[in-house]
Amino acid sequence: MKLRLFSALLLAGLLTAAAAFARQPVDELYDKAEYRIAMRDSVKLYTAVYTPKTDAKAPILIFRTPYGCAPYGPGEFPRGFGSGYMRSYIDRGYIVVMQDVRGRFMSEGDFVHVRPAGYGETDETTDSYDTVEWLVKHVPHNNGRVGFAGSSYPGFYAMMGGLCTHPAVKAVSPQAPVTDWF
């Protein structure tokens, strides 16, 4: 009986602590850094990196998008980080990366709708590879494991990230990706 009571109290305490952590504003838990990562052809892609304010090693989760990574600027966090599925990544301590794809918003280069793999010397797979390579080498406290995720158009970019063949890419979640528009 005492063991059950102890277990119940311990569980209640852990749930209370987890709920308090989940209510903390993201800017109290995370830092934001903005980079312009050079691709193999010298085109620079705007990349926002959100890192936990801890020294614990964490995986990197990349979201590449043609829709913009607003809000731009130091200390600015997307509203979606505070709730929903993005909050679950924050609560688990992932390093979250948002990137404007080539030719969109704050990134340089020419945008091509649903740029297929093998389209010229650079494409979405080479941009994904170069991004992963830079992040693994330069973002502190990453554990060397990277994933891509996205839905619809960003799902296409997640799929291209899965095709980039970088050895650090361990997970890909392309949800309802757009496909060949040609």
Short mmCIF file of C-alpha atoms in Angstrom, two decimals:
data_model
loop_
_atom_site.label_atom_id
_atom_site.label_comp_id
_atom_site.label_asym_id
_atom_site.label_seq_id
_atom_site.Cartn_x
_atom_site.Cartn_y
_atom_site.Cartn_z
CA MET A 1 0.00 0.00 0.00
CA LYS A 2 2.81 2.42 0.91
CA LEU A 3 4.57 1.63 -2.37
CA ARG A 4 1.42 2.45 -4.36
CA LEU A 5 0.96 5.73 -2.50
CA PHE A 6 4.62 6.63 -3.06
CA SER A 7 4.37 5.74 -6.75
CA ALA A 8 1.20 7.80 -7.16
CA LEU A 9 2.77 10.82 -5.43
CA LEU A 10 5.95 10.49 -7.49
CA LEU A 11 3.93 10.29 -10.71
CA ALA A 12 1.84 13.32 -9.70
CA GLY A 13 5.01 15.28 -8.95
CA LEU A 14 6.56 14.39 -12.30
CA LEU A 15 3.39 15.31 -14.17
CA THR A 16 3.21 18.64 -12.34
CA ALA A 17 6.85 19.40 -13.19
CA ALA A 18 6.29 18.45 -16.84
CA ALA A 19 3.19 20.65 -17.04
CA ALA A 20 5.08 23.60 -15.51
CA PHE A 21 7.90 23.12 -18.02
CA ALA A 22 5.41 22.98 -20.90
CA ARG A 23 3.89 26.30 -19.79
CA GLN A 24 7.22 28.11 -19.89
CA PRO A 25 7.53 30.54 -22.79
CA VAL A 26 9.79 29.19 -25.53
CA ASP A 27 12.13 32.18 -25.32
CA GLU A 28 12.93 31.19 -21.71
CA LEU A 29 13.85 27.66 -22.84
CA TYR A 30 15.55 28.34 -26.19
CA ASP A 31 17.99 30.68 -27.91
CA LYS A 32 17.71 31.75 -31.53
CA ALA A 33 20.61 32.26 -33.95
CA GLU A 34 20.34 33.31 -37.59
CA TYR A 35 22.83 32.23 -40.23
CA ARG A 36 23.36 32.56 -43.95
CA ILE A 37 24.72 29.14 -44.84
CA ALA A 38 26.76 29.00 -48.05
CA MET A 39 25.88 26.21 -50.45
CA ARG A 40 28.44 24.58 -52.78
CA ASP A 41 27.77 27.25 -55.46
CA SER A 42 28.20 30.11 -52.90
CA VAL A 43 24.46 30.88 -52.74
CA LYS A 44 23.56 31.63 -49.10
CA LEU A 45 20.40 30.27 -47.51
CA TYR A 46 18.80 32.01 -44.53
CA THR A 47 18.64 29.58 -41.63
CA ALA A 48 17.16 30.13 -38.16
CA VAL A 49 18.48 27.76 -35.49
CA TYR A 50 16.62 27.38 -32.20
CA THR A 51 18.73 25.67 -29.52
CA PRO A 52 17.78 24.61 -25.99
CA LYS A 53 19.38 26.60 -23.18
CA THR A 54 21.08 23.46 -21.85
CA ASP A 55 24.35 21.67 -22.41
CA ALA A 56 22.58 18.39 -23.22
CA LYS A 57 23.27 16.83 -26.63
CA ALA A 58 20.24 16.91 -28.93
CA PRO A 59 19.22 15.87 -32.44
CA ILE A 60 18.59 18.48 -35.13
CA LEU A 61 15.18 18.67 -36.81
CA ILE A 62 15.11 20.66 -40.08
CA PHE A 63 12.08 22.31 -41.66
CA ARG A 64 12.82 23.77 -45.12
CA THR A 65 10.13 25.98 -46.62
CA PRO A 66 9.26 28.26 -49.53
CA TYR A 67 6.81 30.14 -47.27
CA GLY A 68 9.27 32.08 -45.12
CA CYS A 69 10.72 31.53 -41.67
CA ALA A 70 9.15 34.61 -40.06
CA PRO A 71 9.47 36.20 -37.67
CA TYR A 72 12.96 37.31 -38.66
CA GLY A 73 15.34 38.93 -36.20
CA PRO A 74 17.17 38.03 -33.02
CA GLY A 75 15.00 36.78 -30.18
CA GLU A 76 11.91 36.43 -32.40
CA PHE A 77 10.13 33.08 -32.11
CA PRO A 78 7.28 31.72 -34.25
CA ARG A 79 3.96 31.69 -32.39
CA GLY A 80 3.49 28.03 -33.31
CA PHE A 81 6.43 27.03 -31.10
CA GLY A 82 4.33 27.61 -27.99
CA SER A 83 1.66 25.04 -28.78
CA GLY A 84 0.70 22.16 -31.03
CA TYR A 85 3.07 19.69 -32.60
CA MET A 86 6.01 22.14 -32.64
CA ARG A 87 5.75 22.47 -28.87
CA SER A 88 6.28 18.71 -28.56
CA TYR A 89 9.69 19.09 -30.24
CA ILE A 90 10.54 21.99 -27.93
CA ASP A 91 9.48 20.01 -24.85
CA ARG A 92 11.72 17.10 -25.96
CA GLY A 93 14.72 19.40 -26.37
CA TYR A 94 15.28 19.11 -30.13
CA ILE A 95 17.42 21.65 -31.95
CA VAL A 96 14.89 23.10 -34.39
CA VAL A 97 16.04 24.56 -37.71
CA MET A 98 13.89 26.60 -40.10
CA GLN A 99 15.32 27.43 -43.54
CA ASP A 100 14.11 29.57 -46.43
CA VAL A 101 14.77 27.55 -49.58
CA ARG A 102 16.81 28.88 -52.48
CA GLY A 103 15.38 32.08 -53.97
CA ARG A 104 12.68 32.63 -51.33
CA PHE A 105 12.37 35.37 -48.70
CA MET A 106 15.79 35.90 -47.04
CA SER A 107 17.67 33.28 -49.11
CA GLU A 108 19.70 34.01 -52.21
CA GLY A 109 19.48 32.22 -55.56
CA ASP A 110 16.76 31.38 -58.03
CA PHE A 111 13.59 29.65 -56.91
CA VAL A 112 12.28 26.80 -59.06
CA HIS A 113 8.91 25.23 -58.18
CA VAL A 114 9.40 21.63 -57.02
CA ARG A 115 13.02 21.62 -58.23
CA PRO A 116 13.62 17.93 -58.98
CA ALA A 117 16.68 16.00 -57.86
CA GLY A 118 19.35 16.21 -60.54
CA TYR A 119 18.13 19.58 -61.83
CA GLY A 120 21.46 21.20 -62.68
CA GLU A 121 24.58 21.19 -60.54
CA THR A 122 22.61 22.16 -57.44
CA ASP A 123 19.14 21.08 -56.40
CA GLU A 124 17.18 20.51 -53.19
CA THR A 125 19.19 17.39 -52.34
CA THR A 126 22.54 19.22 -52.59
CA ASP A 127 21.16 22.17 -50.60
CA SER A 128 19.93 19.72 -47.95
CA TYR A 129 23.30 17.96 -47.83
CA ASP A 130 25.24 21.23 -47.53
CA THR A 131 22.88 22.45 -44.81
CA VAL A 132 23.25 19.26 -42.76
CA GLU A 133 27.03 19.33 -43.18
CA TRP A 134 27.23 22.91 -41.89
CA LEU A 135 24.80 22.39 -39.00
CA VAL A 136 26.52 19.25 -37.67
CA LYS A 137 29.87 21.05 -37.69
CA HIS A 138 28.76 24.43 -36.31
CA VAL A 139 25.74 24.10 -34.01
CA PRO A 140 26.84 23.45 -30.43
CA HIS A 141 25.50 20.48 -28.47
CA ASN A 142 24.07 18.58 -31.44
CA ASN A 143 24.38 14.81 -31.19
CA GLY A 144 25.18 14.28 -34.88
CA ARG A 145 21.73 12.97 -35.78
CA VAL A 146 19.50 14.95 -38.13
CA GLY A 147 15.90 14.65 -39.29
CA PHE A 148 13.79 16.44 -41.87
CA ALA A 149 10.05 17.07 -41.54
CA GLY A 150 7.34 18.93 -43.38
CA SER A 151 3.84 18.74 -44.75
CA SER A 152 2.66 19.56 -48.28
CA TYR A 153 5.25 21.77 -50.01
CA PRO A 154 7.64 21.54 -47.01
CA GLY A 155 6.98 17.78 -47.20
CA PHE A 156 8.58 17.83 -50.65
CA TYR A 157 11.68 19.47 -49.13
CA ALA A 158 11.73 16.86 -46.36
CA MET A 159 11.63 14.14 -49.02
CA MET A 160 14.56 15.79 -50.84
CA GLY A 161 16.42 15.93 -47.51
CA GLY A 162 15.92 12.19 -47.21
CA LEU A 163 17.46 11.73 -50.65
CA CYS A 164 20.53 13.87 -49.89
CA THR A 165 22.53 10.82 -48.63
CA HIS A 166 24.24 12.68 -45.79
CA PRO A 167 25.24 10.08 -43.17
CA ALA A 168 23.89 12.23 -40.31
CA VAL A 169 20.32 12.06 -41.67
CA LYS A 170 18.57 9.43 -39.56
CA ALA A 171 14.86 10.31 -39.91
CA VAL A 172 12.58 11.86 -42.51
CA SER A 173 8.88 12.70 -42.22
CA PRO A 174 7.53 13.96 -45.55
CA GLN A 175 3.82 14.29 -44.89
CA ALA A 176 1.54 14.68 -47.94
CA PRO A 177 4.42 16.02 -50.08
CA VAL A 178 3.70 17.74 -53.36
CA THR A 179 5.18 15.86 -56.30
CA ASP A 180 6.11 16.44 -59.91
CA TRP A 181 4.33 19.52 -61.28
CA PHE A 182 6.04 19.25 -64.66
#
